[in-house]
Short mmCIF file of C-alpha atoms in Angstrom, two decimals:
data_model
loop_
_atom_site.label_atom_id
_atom_site.label_comp_id
_atom_site.label_asym_id
_atom_site.label_seq_id
_atom_site.Cartn_x
_atom_site.Cartn_y
_atom_site.Cartn_z
CA UNK A 3 124.38 115.06 73.05
CA UNK A 4 121.24 113.81 74.88
CA UNK A 5 117.71 113.99 73.65
CA UNK A 6 115.92 116.81 74.99
CA UNK A 7 111.97 117.25 74.83
CA UNK A 8 109.49 119.94 75.95
CA UNK A 9 107.33 120.06 78.51
CA UNK A 10 105.05 122.48 79.86
CA UNK A 11 104.73 122.66 83.70
CA UNK A 12 102.37 125.08 86.42
CA UNK A 13 103.83 126.41 88.72
CA UNK A 14 102.62 128.64 91.66
CA UNK A 15 103.30 132.33 91.43
CA UNK A 16 105.82 131.94 94.63
CA UNK A 17 108.01 129.54 92.72
CA UNK A 18 107.83 131.39 89.40
CA UNK A 19 109.12 134.35 90.75
CA UNK A 20 112.15 132.53 92.86
CA UNK A 21 113.02 131.05 89.44
CA UNK A 22 112.85 134.29 87.43
CA UNK A 23 114.92 135.79 89.88
CA UNK A 24 117.47 133.45 90.15
CA UNK A 25 117.66 134.16 85.94
CA UNK A 26 117.68 137.35 86.05
CA UNK A 27 120.52 137.36 89.15
CA UNK A 28 122.81 135.70 86.82
CA UNK A 29 122.43 132.58 88.85
CA UNK A 30 121.01 130.49 86.00
CA UNK A 31 121.19 130.59 82.50
CA UNK A 32 117.57 129.72 81.78
CA UNK A 33 114.58 128.68 83.76
CA UNK A 34 115.32 125.55 82.46
CA UNK A 35 118.76 125.28 83.52
CA UNK A 36 116.51 125.89 87.66
CA UNK A 37 114.43 123.09 86.69
CA UNK A 38 117.15 120.75 85.90
CA UNK A 39 118.90 121.43 88.59
CA UNK A 40 116.41 121.25 91.08
CA UNK A 41 115.77 117.73 89.18
CA UNK A 42 119.06 117.21 89.92
CA UNK A 43 118.38 117.29 93.36
CA UNK A 44 115.51 115.64 94.00
CA UNK A 45 116.71 113.15 92.30
CA UNK A 46 120.04 112.49 94.53
CA UNK A 47 117.81 113.50 97.47
CA UNK A 48 115.21 110.23 96.67
CA UNK A 49 118.77 107.52 96.05
CA UNK A 50 119.96 108.32 99.24
CA UNK A 51 116.37 108.00 101.13
CA UNK A 52 116.16 104.39 98.53
CA UNK A 53 119.63 103.47 99.47
CA UNK A 54 118.76 104.50 103.46
CA UNK A 55 115.59 102.37 102.88
CA UNK A 56 117.57 99.31 101.59
CA UNK A 57 120.37 99.88 104.48
CA UNK A 58 117.17 99.74 107.39
CA UNK A 59 116.03 96.53 105.87
CA UNK A 60 119.43 95.12 105.96
CA UNK A 61 119.96 96.34 109.48
CA UNK A 62 116.22 95.02 110.55
CA UNK A 63 116.58 91.03 108.83
CA UNK A 64 120.13 90.91 110.41
CA UNK A 65 118.66 91.54 114.19
CA UNK A 66 115.52 89.24 113.42
CA UNK A 67 118.33 86.73 113.07
CA UNK A 68 120.94 87.60 115.73
CA UNK A 69 119.83 85.67 118.37
CA UNK A 70 122.33 87.44 121.18
CA UNK A 71 120.26 88.71 124.40
CA UNK A 72 119.24 92.40 123.72
CA UNK A 73 120.06 95.67 125.73
CA UNK A 74 116.77 96.37 128.30
CA UNK A 75 115.25 100.46 127.72
CA UNK A 76 115.94 101.01 130.48
CA UNK A 77 119.59 100.14 130.29
CA UNK A 78 120.22 101.93 127.43
CA UNK A 79 118.78 105.38 128.66
CA UNK A 80 120.90 104.91 131.80
CA UNK A 81 124.23 104.59 129.91
CA UNK A 82 123.29 107.56 128.06
CA UNK A 83 121.67 109.93 131.26
CA UNK A 84 125.24 108.73 132.62
CA UNK A 85 127.11 109.51 129.77
CA UNK A 86 125.64 112.81 129.09
CA UNK A 87 125.91 113.66 132.71
CA UNK A 88 129.60 113.08 132.53
CA UNK A 89 130.14 115.09 129.07
CA UNK A 90 128.43 118.08 130.34
CA UNK A 91 130.81 118.37 133.55
#
């Protein structure tokens, strides 16, 4: 069993009410479970964000190294307009 450390946190009244409501409704067994669940989701969100940044950096480095000619923005917009006009018909 992992070691458990107690901490004290300060929350706005609205958040405390939501936390207590989740426990009282039986959705969670304790306020600690609510906080642990929120922290798991927060950690997952941070990890996904970090992965996205790493992917963006990788793609950016690849694009900088790529010496192939790019497509002009007006050409891209023109292609997209044609595509969506066709799809809307």
